[in-house]
Amino acid sequence: QVRLVESGGGLVQSGGSLRLTCTVSTGDIFSVNAMAWYRQGPGKQRELVASITNGGTAEYADSVLGRFTISRANAENTALLQMNSLKPEDTSVYVCKADGILAGASPLTYWGEGVQVNVSS
């Protein structure tokens, strides 16, 4: 069974840092390609924060460019999101996504349950 496990959320003051971790438990049946972090604040649509391919190509939302860094540990099927210079508007539920191939044939997307990040002013 494929499962995404996220960790690292919490409460931090404005200007502080947090690091989010997402690890994909593949059950040896899911080959992970791209991974990404999304966020969804109260009353807002889910938005892409950052994504990274298994080759290391990263993309970022304009609102986090220069403050957040996404990285991969492919051998562990893990994506890290280092968040620096956090602002109150970064407060949200952060959700991990993994795209890949299931059982060598079917492309699928899996989502984590999300972690809460709160930034106080």
N, C-alpha and C. Protein backbone atom coordinates (compact mmCIF):
# COMPACT_ATOMS: atom_id res chain seq x y z
N GLN A 1 0.85 -1.19 0.00
CA GLN A 1 0.00 0.00 0.00
C GLN A 1 0.88 1.24 0.00
N VAL A 2 0.52 2.22 -0.81
CA VAL A 2 1.30 3.44 -0.92
C VAL A 2 0.79 4.45 0.11
N ARG A 3 1.73 5.06 0.83
CA ARG A 3 1.34 6.01 1.87
C ARG A 3 2.35 7.14 1.92
N LEU A 4 1.86 8.36 2.13
CA LEU A 4 2.72 9.52 2.29
C LEU A 4 2.69 9.95 3.75
N VAL A 5 3.85 10.11 4.35
CA VAL A 5 3.94 10.52 5.74
C VAL A 5 4.65 11.86 5.81
N GLU A 6 3.94 12.85 6.35
CA GLU A 6 4.47 14.21 6.44
C GLU A 6 4.80 14.53 7.90
N SER A 7 5.79 15.39 8.08
CA SER A 7 6.14 15.85 9.42
C SER A 7 6.81 17.21 9.33
N GLY A 8 6.92 17.87 10.48
CA GLY A 8 7.67 19.11 10.54
C GLY A 8 6.85 20.37 10.71
N GLY A 9 5.54 20.27 10.70
CA GLY A 9 4.72 21.46 10.88
C GLY A 9 4.81 21.96 12.32
N GLY A 10 4.20 23.13 12.54
CA GLY A 10 4.19 23.68 13.89
C GLY A 10 3.96 25.16 13.90
N LEU A 11 4.26 25.75 15.05
CA LEU A 11 4.08 27.19 15.25
C LEU A 11 5.44 27.87 15.32
N VAL A 12 5.58 28.96 14.58
CA VAL A 12 6.84 29.70 14.56
C VAL A 12 6.52 31.19 14.45
N GLN A 13 7.42 32.01 14.96
CA GLN A 13 7.24 33.45 14.83
C GLN A 13 7.63 33.93 13.44
N SER A 14 7.08 35.05 13.07
CA SER A 14 7.42 35.66 11.79
C SER A 14 8.94 35.83 11.69
N GLY A 15 9.49 35.44 10.53
CA GLY A 15 10.92 35.49 10.32
C GLY A 15 11.63 34.19 10.66
N GLY A 16 10.92 33.28 11.26
CA GLY A 16 11.50 32.00 11.66
C GLY A 16 11.53 30.99 10.53
N SER A 17 11.94 29.77 10.87
CA SER A 17 12.11 28.71 9.87
C SER A 17 11.46 27.42 10.34
N LEU A 18 11.03 26.63 9.38
CA LEU A 18 10.56 25.28 9.61
C LEU A 18 10.99 24.42 8.44
N ARG A 19 11.12 23.14 8.69
CA ARG A 19 11.43 22.19 7.61
C ARG A 19 10.38 21.10 7.62
N LEU A 20 9.75 20.92 6.46
CA LEU A 20 8.76 19.87 6.29
C LEU A 20 9.38 18.69 5.58
N THR A 21 8.98 17.49 5.99
CA THR A 21 9.48 16.25 5.39
C THR A 21 8.30 15.42 4.91
N CYS A 22 8.44 14.87 3.73
CA CYS A 22 7.42 13.96 3.19
C CYS A 22 8.13 12.70 2.69
N THR A 23 7.75 11.57 3.24
CA THR A 23 8.33 10.29 2.83
C THR A 23 7.25 9.41 2.25
N VAL A 24 7.53 8.86 1.08
CA VAL A 24 6.58 7.97 0.41
C VAL A 24 6.93 6.53 0.73
N SER A 25 5.98 5.85 1.33
CA SER A 25 6.12 4.41 1.55
C SER A 25 5.50 3.73 0.34
N THR A 26 6.38 3.12 -0.47
CA THR A 26 5.91 2.68 -1.79
C THR A 26 5.40 1.25 -1.82
N GLY A 27 5.72 0.49 -0.79
CA GLY A 27 5.30 -0.91 -0.82
C GLY A 27 5.91 -1.68 -1.97
N ASP A 28 6.99 -1.12 -2.53
CA ASP A 28 7.68 -1.75 -3.67
C ASP A 28 6.80 -1.89 -4.90
N ILE A 29 5.73 -1.12 -4.95
CA ILE A 29 4.84 -1.19 -6.12
C ILE A 29 4.68 0.15 -6.81
N PHE A 30 5.24 1.22 -6.20
CA PHE A 30 5.05 2.56 -6.73
C PHE A 30 6.41 3.20 -6.96
N SER A 31 6.64 3.62 -8.19
CA SER A 31 7.88 4.29 -8.55
C SER A 31 7.62 5.80 -8.57
N VAL A 32 8.30 6.52 -7.68
CA VAL A 32 8.03 7.95 -7.52
C VAL A 32 8.77 8.77 -8.57
N ASN A 33 8.07 9.65 -9.21
CA ASN A 33 8.67 10.61 -10.13
C ASN A 33 8.73 11.99 -9.46
N ALA A 34 7.79 12.86 -9.77
CA ALA A 34 7.81 14.19 -9.17
C ALA A 34 7.14 14.20 -7.81
N MET A 35 7.61 15.09 -6.95
CA MET A 35 6.97 15.33 -5.66
C MET A 35 6.74 16.82 -5.51
N ALA A 36 5.77 17.18 -4.71
CA ALA A 36 5.44 18.60 -4.58
C ALA A 36 4.80 18.86 -3.22
N TRP A 37 4.86 20.11 -2.83
CA TRP A 37 4.13 20.60 -1.66
C TRP A 37 3.11 21.63 -2.12
N TYR A 38 1.89 21.45 -1.63
CA TYR A 38 0.81 22.40 -1.85
C TYR A 38 0.42 22.97 -0.49
N ARG A 39 -0.35 24.05 -0.51
CA ARG A 39 -0.90 24.57 0.74
C ARG A 39 -2.31 25.09 0.48
N GLN A 40 -3.08 25.03 1.54
CA GLN A 40 -4.46 25.50 1.45
C GLN A 40 -4.82 26.20 2.75
N GLY A 41 -4.98 27.51 2.68
CA GLY A 41 -5.37 28.29 3.84
C GLY A 41 -6.88 28.32 3.99
N PRO A 42 -7.36 28.80 5.13
CA PRO A 42 -8.81 28.87 5.37
C PRO A 42 -9.51 29.71 4.30
N GLY A 43 -10.50 29.13 3.65
CA GLY A 43 -11.27 29.86 2.65
C GLY A 43 -10.53 30.11 1.35
N LYS A 44 -9.39 29.44 1.18
CA LYS A 44 -8.59 29.66 -0.04
C LYS A 44 -8.49 28.38 -0.84
N GLN A 45 -8.17 28.55 -2.11
CA GLN A 45 -7.94 27.39 -2.95
C GLN A 45 -6.56 26.81 -2.68
N ARG A 46 -6.43 25.51 -2.95
CA ARG A 46 -5.13 24.87 -2.79
C ARG A 46 -4.19 25.44 -3.85
N GLU A 47 -2.98 25.77 -3.43
CA GLU A 47 -2.00 26.33 -4.37
C GLU A 47 -0.69 25.56 -4.28
N LEU A 48 -0.02 25.49 -5.41
CA LEU A 48 1.29 24.84 -5.47
C LEU A 48 2.32 25.74 -4.80
N VAL A 49 3.09 25.16 -3.90
CA VAL A 49 4.18 25.89 -3.23
C VAL A 49 5.50 25.63 -3.94
N ALA A 50 5.81 24.35 -4.13
CA ALA A 50 7.06 23.98 -4.78
C ALA A 50 6.95 22.55 -5.27
N SER A 51 7.67 22.26 -6.35
CA SER A 51 7.70 20.91 -6.88
C SER A 51 9.12 20.56 -7.29
N ILE A 52 9.39 19.26 -7.37
CA ILE A 52 10.72 18.81 -7.76
C ILE A 52 10.62 17.47 -8.44
N THR A 53 11.34 17.33 -9.55
CA THR A 53 11.37 16.06 -10.26
C THR A 53 12.40 15.14 -9.64
N ASN A 54 12.40 13.87 -10.05
CA ASN A 54 13.41 12.97 -9.51
C ASN A 54 14.80 13.28 -10.07
N GLY A 55 14.85 14.16 -11.07
CA GLY A 55 16.12 14.64 -11.58
C GLY A 55 16.61 15.88 -10.87
N GLY A 56 15.78 16.42 -9.96
CA GLY A 56 16.19 17.57 -9.16
C GLY A 56 15.75 18.93 -9.69
N THR A 57 14.95 18.95 -10.74
CA THR A 57 14.47 20.23 -11.26
C THR A 57 13.34 20.74 -10.38
N ALA A 58 13.52 21.94 -9.84
CA ALA A 58 12.56 22.51 -8.90
C ALA A 58 11.85 23.72 -9.47
N GLU A 59 10.62 23.90 -9.04
CA GLU A 59 9.85 25.09 -9.39
C GLU A 59 9.17 25.60 -8.12
N TYR A 60 8.95 26.92 -8.08
CA TYR A 60 8.40 27.54 -6.89
C TYR A 60 7.30 28.53 -7.24
N ALA A 61 6.37 28.69 -6.32
CA ALA A 61 5.41 29.77 -6.43
C ALA A 61 6.16 31.09 -6.22
N ASP A 62 5.71 32.13 -6.91
CA ASP A 62 6.37 33.44 -6.78
C ASP A 62 6.40 33.91 -5.33
N SER A 63 5.37 33.56 -4.58
CA SER A 63 5.25 34.06 -3.21
C SER A 63 6.29 33.47 -2.26
N VAL A 64 6.93 32.36 -2.64
CA VAL A 64 7.90 31.73 -1.75
C VAL A 64 9.31 31.73 -2.35
N LEU A 65 9.45 32.20 -3.57
CA LEU A 65 10.75 32.19 -4.25
C LEU A 65 11.77 32.97 -3.43
N GLY A 66 12.91 32.32 -3.21
CA GLY A 66 13.96 32.95 -2.43
C GLY A 66 13.87 32.69 -0.94
N ARG A 67 12.74 32.17 -0.49
CA ARG A 67 12.57 31.89 0.94
C ARG A 67 12.48 30.39 1.22
N PHE A 68 11.85 29.64 0.31
CA PHE A 68 11.66 28.20 0.47
C PHE A 68 12.58 27.45 -0.48
N THR A 69 13.03 26.28 -0.04
CA THR A 69 13.85 25.42 -0.88
C THR A 69 13.33 23.99 -0.78
N ILE A 70 13.06 23.39 -1.94
CA ILE A 70 12.63 21.99 -1.97
C ILE A 70 13.79 21.13 -2.42
N SER A 71 13.93 19.95 -1.81
CA SER A 71 15.01 19.04 -2.18
C SER A 71 14.49 17.61 -2.10
N ARG A 72 15.26 16.70 -2.68
CA ARG A 72 14.86 15.28 -2.73
C ARG A 72 15.98 14.40 -2.21
N ALA A 73 15.57 13.32 -1.57
CA ALA A 73 16.46 12.21 -1.26
C ALA A 73 15.82 11.02 -1.96
N ASN A 74 16.21 10.81 -3.21
CA ASN A 74 15.50 9.83 -4.04
C ASN A 74 15.55 8.42 -3.47
N ALA A 75 16.68 8.06 -2.90
CA ALA A 75 16.82 6.71 -2.38
C ALA A 75 15.82 6.43 -1.26
N GLU A 76 15.44 7.50 -0.55
CA GLU A 76 14.48 7.34 0.54
C GLU A 76 13.08 7.78 0.15
N ASN A 77 12.88 8.13 -1.12
CA ASN A 77 11.59 8.64 -1.58
C ASN A 77 11.08 9.75 -0.67
N THR A 78 11.96 10.68 -0.39
CA THR A 78 11.67 11.76 0.54
C THR A 78 11.87 13.12 -0.12
N ALA A 79 10.94 14.02 0.18
CA ALA A 79 11.07 15.41 -0.26
C ALA A 79 11.09 16.30 0.98
N LEU A 80 11.98 17.26 0.98
CA LEU A 80 12.10 18.20 2.08
C LEU A 80 11.73 19.59 1.59
N LEU A 81 11.05 20.34 2.44
CA LEU A 81 10.75 21.73 2.14
C LEU A 81 11.30 22.59 3.27
N GLN A 82 12.39 23.27 3.01
CA GLN A 82 12.99 24.18 3.97
C GLN A 82 12.34 25.55 3.80
N MET A 83 11.72 26.02 4.86
CA MET A 83 10.98 27.29 4.80
C MET A 83 11.65 28.30 5.72
N ASN A 84 12.21 29.34 5.13
CA ASN A 84 12.88 30.39 5.88
C ASN A 84 12.13 31.71 5.74
N SER A 85 12.45 32.64 6.60
CA SER A 85 11.82 33.98 6.57
C SER A 85 10.30 33.87 6.47
N LEU A 86 9.75 33.03 7.31
CA LEU A 86 8.31 32.78 7.26
C LEU A 86 7.51 34.03 7.62
N LYS A 87 6.37 34.16 6.97
CA LYS A 87 5.47 35.29 7.16
C LYS A 87 4.11 34.78 7.65
N PRO A 88 3.35 35.63 8.30
CA PRO A 88 2.01 35.18 8.74
C PRO A 88 1.15 34.66 7.59
N GLU A 89 1.33 35.21 6.40
CA GLU A 89 0.54 34.74 5.26
C GLU A 89 0.94 33.36 4.77
N ASP A 90 2.02 32.80 5.32
CA ASP A 90 2.40 31.43 5.00
C ASP A 90 1.61 30.43 5.85
N THR A 91 0.85 30.93 6.82
CA THR A 91 0.04 30.05 7.65
C THR A 91 -0.94 29.27 6.78
N SER A 92 -0.90 27.94 6.92
CA SER A 92 -1.72 27.10 6.06
C SER A 92 -1.54 25.64 6.44
N VAL A 93 -2.36 24.79 5.83
CA VAL A 93 -2.10 23.35 5.86
C VAL A 93 -1.27 23.03 4.63
N TYR A 94 -0.13 22.41 4.86
CA TYR A 94 0.79 22.04 3.77
C TYR A 94 0.61 20.55 3.49
N VAL A 95 0.39 20.25 2.21
CA VAL A 95 0.08 18.88 1.79
C VAL A 95 1.10 18.42 0.76
N CYS A 96 1.58 17.20 0.94
CA CYS A 96 2.57 16.63 0.03
C CYS A 96 1.87 15.82 -1.06
N LYS A 97 2.42 15.87 -2.25
CA LYS A 97 1.90 15.09 -3.37
C LYS A 97 3.03 14.34 -4.03
N ALA A 98 2.74 13.10 -4.44
CA ALA A 98 3.72 12.30 -5.16
C ALA A 98 3.10 11.77 -6.45
N ASP A 99 3.78 11.99 -7.55
CA ASP A 99 3.36 11.44 -8.84
C ASP A 99 4.30 10.31 -9.21
N GLY A 100 3.73 9.26 -9.78
CA GLY A 100 4.60 8.15 -10.16
C GLY A 100 3.87 7.11 -10.96
N ILE A 101 4.48 5.94 -11.02
CA ILE A 101 3.95 4.82 -11.78
C ILE A 101 3.67 3.67 -10.82
N LEU A 102 2.44 3.16 -10.86
CA LEU A 102 2.03 2.08 -9.98
C LEU A 102 2.18 0.75 -10.70
N ALA A 103 2.91 -0.16 -10.06
CA ALA A 103 3.08 -1.52 -10.57
C ALA A 103 3.61 -1.53 -12.00
N GLY A 104 4.42 -0.56 -12.33
CA GLY A 104 5.08 -0.52 -13.62
C GLY A 104 4.20 -0.16 -14.79
N ALA A 105 2.95 0.23 -14.52
CA ALA A 105 2.06 0.46 -15.65
C ALA A 105 1.19 1.70 -15.53
N SER A 106 0.62 1.96 -14.38
CA SER A 106 -0.40 3.00 -14.26
C SER A 106 0.14 4.26 -13.59
N PRO A 107 0.09 5.40 -14.28
CA PRO A 107 0.48 6.66 -13.62
C PRO A 107 -0.58 7.05 -12.58
N LEU A 108 -0.13 7.39 -11.40
CA LEU A 108 -1.05 7.76 -10.33
C LEU A 108 -0.47 8.90 -9.51
N THR A 109 -1.35 9.56 -8.78
CA THR A 109 -0.96 10.62 -7.87
C THR A 109 -1.48 10.27 -6.48
N TYR A 110 -0.61 10.43 -5.49
CA TYR A 110 -1.00 10.20 -4.11
C TYR A 110 -0.79 11.50 -3.32
N TRP A 111 -1.68 11.70 -2.34
CA TRP A 111 -1.62 12.88 -1.49
C TRP A 111 -1.44 12.48 -0.03
N GLY A 112 -0.72 13.31 0.71
CA GLY A 112 -0.64 13.13 2.14
C GLY A 112 -1.84 13.76 2.82
N GLU A 113 -1.86 13.65 4.15
CA GLU A 113 -2.97 14.21 4.91
C GLU A 113 -2.76 15.68 5.26
N GLY A 114 -1.53 16.14 5.19
CA GLY A 114 -1.25 17.54 5.46
C GLY A 114 -0.72 17.80 6.86
N VAL A 115 0.07 18.86 6.99
CA VAL A 115 0.57 19.31 8.28
C VAL A 115 0.28 20.80 8.42
N GLN A 116 -0.02 21.20 9.63
CA GLN A 116 -0.38 22.59 9.89
C GLN A 116 0.87 23.41 10.16
N VAL A 117 0.96 24.54 9.49
CA VAL A 117 2.03 25.51 9.74
C VAL A 117 1.36 26.82 10.15
N ASN A 118 1.74 27.30 11.32
CA ASN A 118 1.21 28.56 11.83
C ASN A 118 2.36 29.54 12.07
N VAL A 119 2.24 30.72 11.49
CA VAL A 119 3.26 31.75 11.65
C VAL A 119 2.63 32.94 12.35
N SER A 120 3.14 33.24 13.53
CA SER A 120 2.58 34.35 14.30
C SER A 120 3.33 35.65 13.97
N SER A 121 2.61 36.74 14.06
CA SER A 121 3.22 38.04 13.74
C SER A 121 3.92 38.64 14.96
